[in-house]
């Protein structure tokens, strides 16, 4: 597609339930990122995938959070046993070459607004 | 620890009233400084990347500049459609490949 696609756009879930958020990056983009944006907070890095390399999971806030990227394309962010503090907008972004001197910018999707009640 | 501070938090301008947004940063080594625009309900939209002190980039009514400690986003003769939240982010030369974002400046341009 022309842009980064995320689904669902909105998700309301009960505390304790598991949720899966999907990201379909721009075709050919080798790098994929998940960020979280809470009200009044800056974007918080969660996880980064680059090609076939092991993902950088350094931003995941707890072991309830996990993500995978299948076939170097679609990614799924899973949150187990959701808590109210998980409520936020989850943004996915993709980009092409990652390296010094590359004039790139991420292309973000519109996000999934997760509300845990 | 990498840190990005944006000011002001919110800014209201009359149409045509030029101003600047500030992004102060602390990073171990700067790979790049990024400006994004975010409209309500949308993901951030890439505007500029700056790599070294003294660099400037322009796009329509926007001009971004960079020093060793801060970046400015200058808005000349803004229009109501420039109303958005402007985000600044840095990427370090060491460690992770992710961007570290500030909390943004919410700009409102009044007709």
CSV table of C-alpha atoms in Angstrom, one decimal:
chain,number,residue,atom,x,y,z
A,1,UNK,CA,0.0,0.0,0.0
A,2,UNK,CA,0.9,3.7,-0.2
A,3,UNK,CA,1.3,4.1,3.6
A,4,UNK,CA,1.7,2.3,6.8
A,5,UNK,CA,-1.6,0.6,7.8
A,6,UNK,CA,-2.5,-0.2,11.3
A,7,UNK,CA,-5.5,-2.2,12.6
A,8,UNK,CA,-7.7,-1.9,14.5
A,9,UNK,CA,-7.9,1.9,14.7
A,10,UNK,CA,-9.6,1.7,18.0
A,11,UNK,CA,-9.7,-1.1,20.6
A,12,UNK,CA,-11.5,-1.2,23.9
A,13,UNK,CA,-10.7,-4.2,26.1
A,14,UNK,CA,-11.3,-5.3,29.6
A,15,UNK,CA,-8.5,-5.4,32.1
A,16,UNK,CA,-6.7,-8.8,32.1
A,17,UNK,CA,-7.5,-9.6,28.5
A,18,UNK,CA,-4.9,-10.0,25.8
A,19,UNK,CA,-4.9,-7.8,22.7
A,20,UNK,CA,-3.1,-8.0,19.3
A,21,UNK,CA,-2.3,-4.9,17.3
A,22,UNK,CA,-1.3,-5.2,13.6
A,23,UNK,CA,1.0,-3.1,11.5
A,24,UNK,CA,1.4,-3.4,7.7
A,25,UNK,CA,4.5,-1.4,6.7
A,26,UNK,CA,5.3,0.2,3.4
A,27,UNK,CA,6.4,-2.4,0.9
A,28,UNK,CA,10.2,-2.6,0.7
A,29,UNK,CA,10.8,-0.9,4.0
A,30,UNK,CA,13.2,-3.0,5.9
A,31,UNK,CA,13.0,-1.2,9.3
A,32,UNK,CA,9.8,-1.3,11.4
A,33,UNK,CA,9.3,0.4,14.8
A,34,UNK,CA,6.6,0.3,17.5
A,35,UNK,CA,6.0,3.4,19.6
A,36,UNK,CA,3.5,4.2,22.3
A,37,UNK,CA,2.0,7.7,22.8
A,38,UNK,CA,0.2,8.4,26.1
A,39,UNK,CA,-1.7,11.7,26.8
A,40,UNK,CA,0.8,14.4,27.6
A,41,UNK,CA,3.8,12.2,27.0
A,42,UNK,CA,6.3,12.0,24.2
A,43,UNK,CA,6.4,9.0,21.9
A,44,UNK,CA,7.9,6.1,23.8
A,45,UNK,CA,10.0,3.6,21.9
A,46,UNK,CA,8.9,0.0,22.3
A,47,UNK,CA,10.7,-2.3,19.7
A,48,UNK,CA,12.6,-2.2,16.4
A,49,UNK,CA,12.9,-4.7,13.6
A,50,UNK,CA,15.6,-4.5,10.9
A,51,UNK,CA,15.6,-7.0,8.2
A,52,UNK,CA,16.4,-10.5,9.5
A,53,UNK,CA,18.4,-9.2,12.5
A,54,UNK,CA,17.3,-9.9,16.0
A,55,UNK,CA,14.8,-7.3,17.1
A,56,UNK,CA,15.8,-4.5,19.6
A,57,UNK,CA,13.4,-5.1,22.4
A,58,UNK,CA,15.0,-2.6,24.8
A,59,UNK,CA,11.9,-0.4,25.0
A,60,UNK,CA,9.3,-3.0,25.9
A,61,UNK,CA,8.0,-1.9,29.4
A,62,UNK,CA,7.3,-5.4,30.7
A,63,UNK,CA,7.3,-9.1,29.7
A,64,UNK,CA,3.5,-8.7,29.0
A,65,UNK,CA,4.5,-7.0,25.8
A,66,UNK,CA,5.9,-8.9,22.8
A,67,UNK,CA,6.1,-8.4,19.1
A,68,UNK,CA,6.9,-10.4,16.0
A,69,UNK,CA,7.4,-9.6,12.4
A,70,UNK,CA,6.6,-12.3,9.9
A,71,UNK,CA,8.4,-12.6,6.5
A,72,UNK,CA,10.0,-9.2,7.0
A,73,UNK,CA,6.7,-7.5,6.5
A,74,UNK,CA,3.6,-7.5,8.7
A,75,UNK,CA,4.2,-7.0,12.5
A,76,UNK,CA,2.0,-7.8,15.4
A,77,UNK,CA,2.3,-6.3,18.9
A,78,UNK,CA,0.8,-8.4,21.6
A,79,UNK,CA,-0.1,-7.2,25.1
A,80,UNK,CA,-1.0,-9.9,27.5
A,81,UNK,CA,-3.1,-9.4,30.7
A,82,UNK,CA,-3.8,-5.8,29.8
A,83,UNK,CA,-3.7,-3.2,32.6
A,84,UNK,CA,-5.3,0.3,32.6
A,85,UNK,CA,-1.8,1.9,32.3
A,86,UNK,CA,-1.5,0.2,28.9
A,87,UNK,CA,-4.1,2.6,27.6
A,88,UNK,CA,-2.4,4.7,24.9
A,89,UNK,CA,-2.1,5.2,21.1
A,90,UNK,CA,0.2,2.5,19.7
A,91,UNK,CA,2.0,3.8,16.6
A,92,UNK,CA,3.9,1.8,14.0
A,93,UNK,CA,6.5,3.3,11.7
A,94,UNK,CA,8.6,1.9,8.8
A,95,UNK,CA,11.6,3.3,7.0
A,96,UNK,CA,14.1,2.3,4.3
A,97,UNK,CA,17.9,2.4,4.8
A,98,UNK,CA,19.0,3.0,8.4
A,99,UNK,CA,22.5,4.4,8.6
A,100,UNK,CA,24.7,7.4,9.0
A,101,UNK,CA,24.1,10.1,6.5
A,102,UNK,CA,20.9,8.6,5.2
A,103,UNK,CA,18.3,11.4,4.7
A,104,UNK,CA,15.4,9.2,5.8
A,105,UNK,CA,12.4,9.7,8.0
A,106,UNK,CA,10.0,7.2,9.5
A,107,UNK,CA,6.6,6.9,7.9
A,108,UNK,CA,4.1,6.5,10.7
A,109,UNK,CA,0.7,4.8,10.6
A,110,UNK,CA,-2.3,6.5,12.2
A,111,UNK,CA,-2.1,4.3,15.2
A,112,UNK,CA,-4.3,2.1,17.3
A,113,UNK,CA,-6.0,3.8,20.2
A,114,UNK,CA,-6.2,1.2,23.0
A,115,UNK,CA,-8.5,1.7,26.0
A,116,UNK,CA,-8.3,-0.7,28.9
A,117,UNK,CA,-11.4,-0.6,31.1
B,1,UNK,CA,20.8,9.8,29.1
B,2,UNK,CA,19.3,11.2,25.9
B,3,UNK,CA,16.9,14.1,26.6
B,4,UNK,CA,14.7,16.3,24.4
B,5,UNK,CA,12.9,19.3,25.7
B,6,UNK,CA,10.5,21.3,23.6
B,7,UNK,CA,9.2,24.8,24.3
B,8,UNK,CA,6.7,26.3,24.5
B,9,UNK,CA,4.2,23.5,25.2
B,10,UNK,CA,1.5,25.4,23.4
B,11,UNK,CA,1.6,28.5,21.1
B,12,UNK,CA,-1.2,30.6,19.7
B,13,UNK,CA,-0.4,32.8,16.8
B,14,UNK,CA,-2.5,35.1,14.6
B,15,UNK,CA,-2.4,34.3,10.9
B,16,UNK,CA,0.7,35.9,9.5
B,17,UNK,CA,2.5,36.2,12.9
B,18,UNK,CA,5.9,34.6,12.5
B,19,UNK,CA,7.5,32.7,15.5
B,20,UNK,CA,9.9,29.9,16.4
B,21,UNK,CA,9.6,26.7,18.3
B,22,UNK,CA,12.5,25.4,20.3
B,23,UNK,CA,14.0,22.0,20.8
B,24,UNK,CA,16.8,21.6,23.3
B,25,UNK,CA,18.6,18.2,23.3
B,26,UNK,CA,21.2,16.3,25.2
B,27,UNK,CA,22.6,13.2,23.4
B,28,UNK,CA,25.8,11.3,23.7
B,29,UNK,CA,26.5,11.8,20.0
B,30,UNK,CA,24.0,13.2,17.5
B,31,UNK,CA,23.3,11.0,14.4
B,32,UNK,CA,20.3,13.2,13.4
B,33,UNK,CA,17.7,15.5,14.7
B,34,UNK,CA,14.2,15.1,13.3
B,35,UNK,CA,11.1,17.4,13.1
B,36,UNK,CA,7.6,15.9,12.7
B,37,UNK,CA,4.2,17.4,12.4
B,38,UNK,CA,1.3,15.6,14.0
B,39,UNK,CA,-2.4,16.3,13.4
B,40,UNK,CA,-5.1,15.1,15.8
B,41,UNK,CA,-5.9,11.4,15.3
B,42,UNK,CA,-3.0,10.9,12.9
B,43,UNK,CA,0.5,9.6,13.1
B,44,UNK,CA,3.5,12.0,13.0
B,45,UNK,CA,4.4,13.2,9.5
B,46,UNK,CA,8.1,13.6,8.7
B,47,UNK,CA,9.3,17.2,8.0
B,48,UNK,CA,13.1,17.5,8.2
B,49,UNK,CA,16.3,15.7,9.3
B,50,UNK,CA,19.3,17.8,10.4
B,51,UNK,CA,22.7,16.2,10.9
B,52,UNK,CA,25.2,18.9,11.9
B,53,UNK,CA,25.4,22.3,13.6
B,54,UNK,CA,24.8,25.1,11.2
B,55,UNK,CA,22.6,23.1,8.9
B,56,UNK,CA,19.3,24.6,7.8
B,57,UNK,CA,16.4,23.1,5.8
B,58,UNK,CA,13.3,24.7,4.5
B,59,UNK,CA,9.9,23.6,3.3
B,60,UNK,CA,7.2,26.1,2.4
B,61,UNK,CA,6.7,28.4,5.5
B,62,UNK,CA,8.9,26.2,7.7
B,63,UNK,CA,12.7,26.4,8.3
B,64,UNK,CA,14.6,24.2,10.7
B,65,UNK,CA,18.0,25.1,12.1
B,66,UNK,CA,20.5,23.3,14.3
B,67,UNK,CA,23.1,24.2,16.8
B,68,UNK,CA,25.1,21.9,19.1
B,69,UNK,CA,22.5,22.2,21.8
B,70,UNK,CA,19.2,23.1,20.2
B,71,UNK,CA,17.1,23.2,17.1
B,72,UNK,CA,14.6,25.8,16.0
B,73,UNK,CA,11.6,25.5,13.8
B,74,UNK,CA,10.8,28.9,12.4
B,75,UNK,CA,7.3,29.5,11.0
B,76,UNK,CA,7.0,32.4,8.7
B,77,UNK,CA,3.6,34.0,8.1
B,78,UNK,CA,1.7,31.0,9.4
B,79,UNK,CA,-1.7,30.0,8.1
B,80,UNK,CA,-4.5,28.2,10.0
B,81,UNK,CA,-3.6,24.9,8.2
B,82,UNK,CA,-0.2,25.0,10.0
B,83,UNK,CA,-2.0,24.3,13.2
B,84,UNK,CA,-0.7,21.0,14.6
B,85,UNK,CA,1.6,19.5,17.2
B,86,UNK,CA,5.3,19.8,16.2
B,87,UNK,CA,7.5,17.0,17.5
B,88,UNK,CA,11.3,17.0,17.7
B,89,UNK,CA,13.3,13.8,18.0
B,90,UNK,CA,17.0,12.8,18.2
B,91,UNK,CA,18.9,9.7,17.2
B,92,UNK,CA,22.2,9.0,18.9
B,93,UNK,CA,25.3,7.6,17.2
B,94,UNK,CA,25.6,5.0,19.8
B,95,UNK,CA,23.2,2.4,21.0
B,96,UNK,CA,19.7,1.9,19.6
B,97,UNK,CA,18.5,2.9,16.2
B,98,UNK,CA,15.3,4.4,17.6
B,99,UNK,CA,14.4,8.0,17.8
B,100,UNK,CA,14.0,9.8,21.2
B,101,UNK,CA,11.1,12.2,21.1
B,102,UNK,CA,10.1,15.4,22.9
B,103,UNK,CA,6.6,16.0,24.1
B,104,UNK,CA,5.9,18.5,21.3
B,105,UNK,CA,4.6,22.0,20.8
B,106,UNK,CA,0.9,22.4,20.1
B,107,UNK,CA,0.6,25.3,17.6
B,108,UNK,CA,-2.7,27.0,16.9
B,109,UNK,CA,-2.9,29.6,14.2
B,110,UNK,CA,-6.0,31.9,14.4
B,111,UNK,CA,-7.5,33.3,11.2
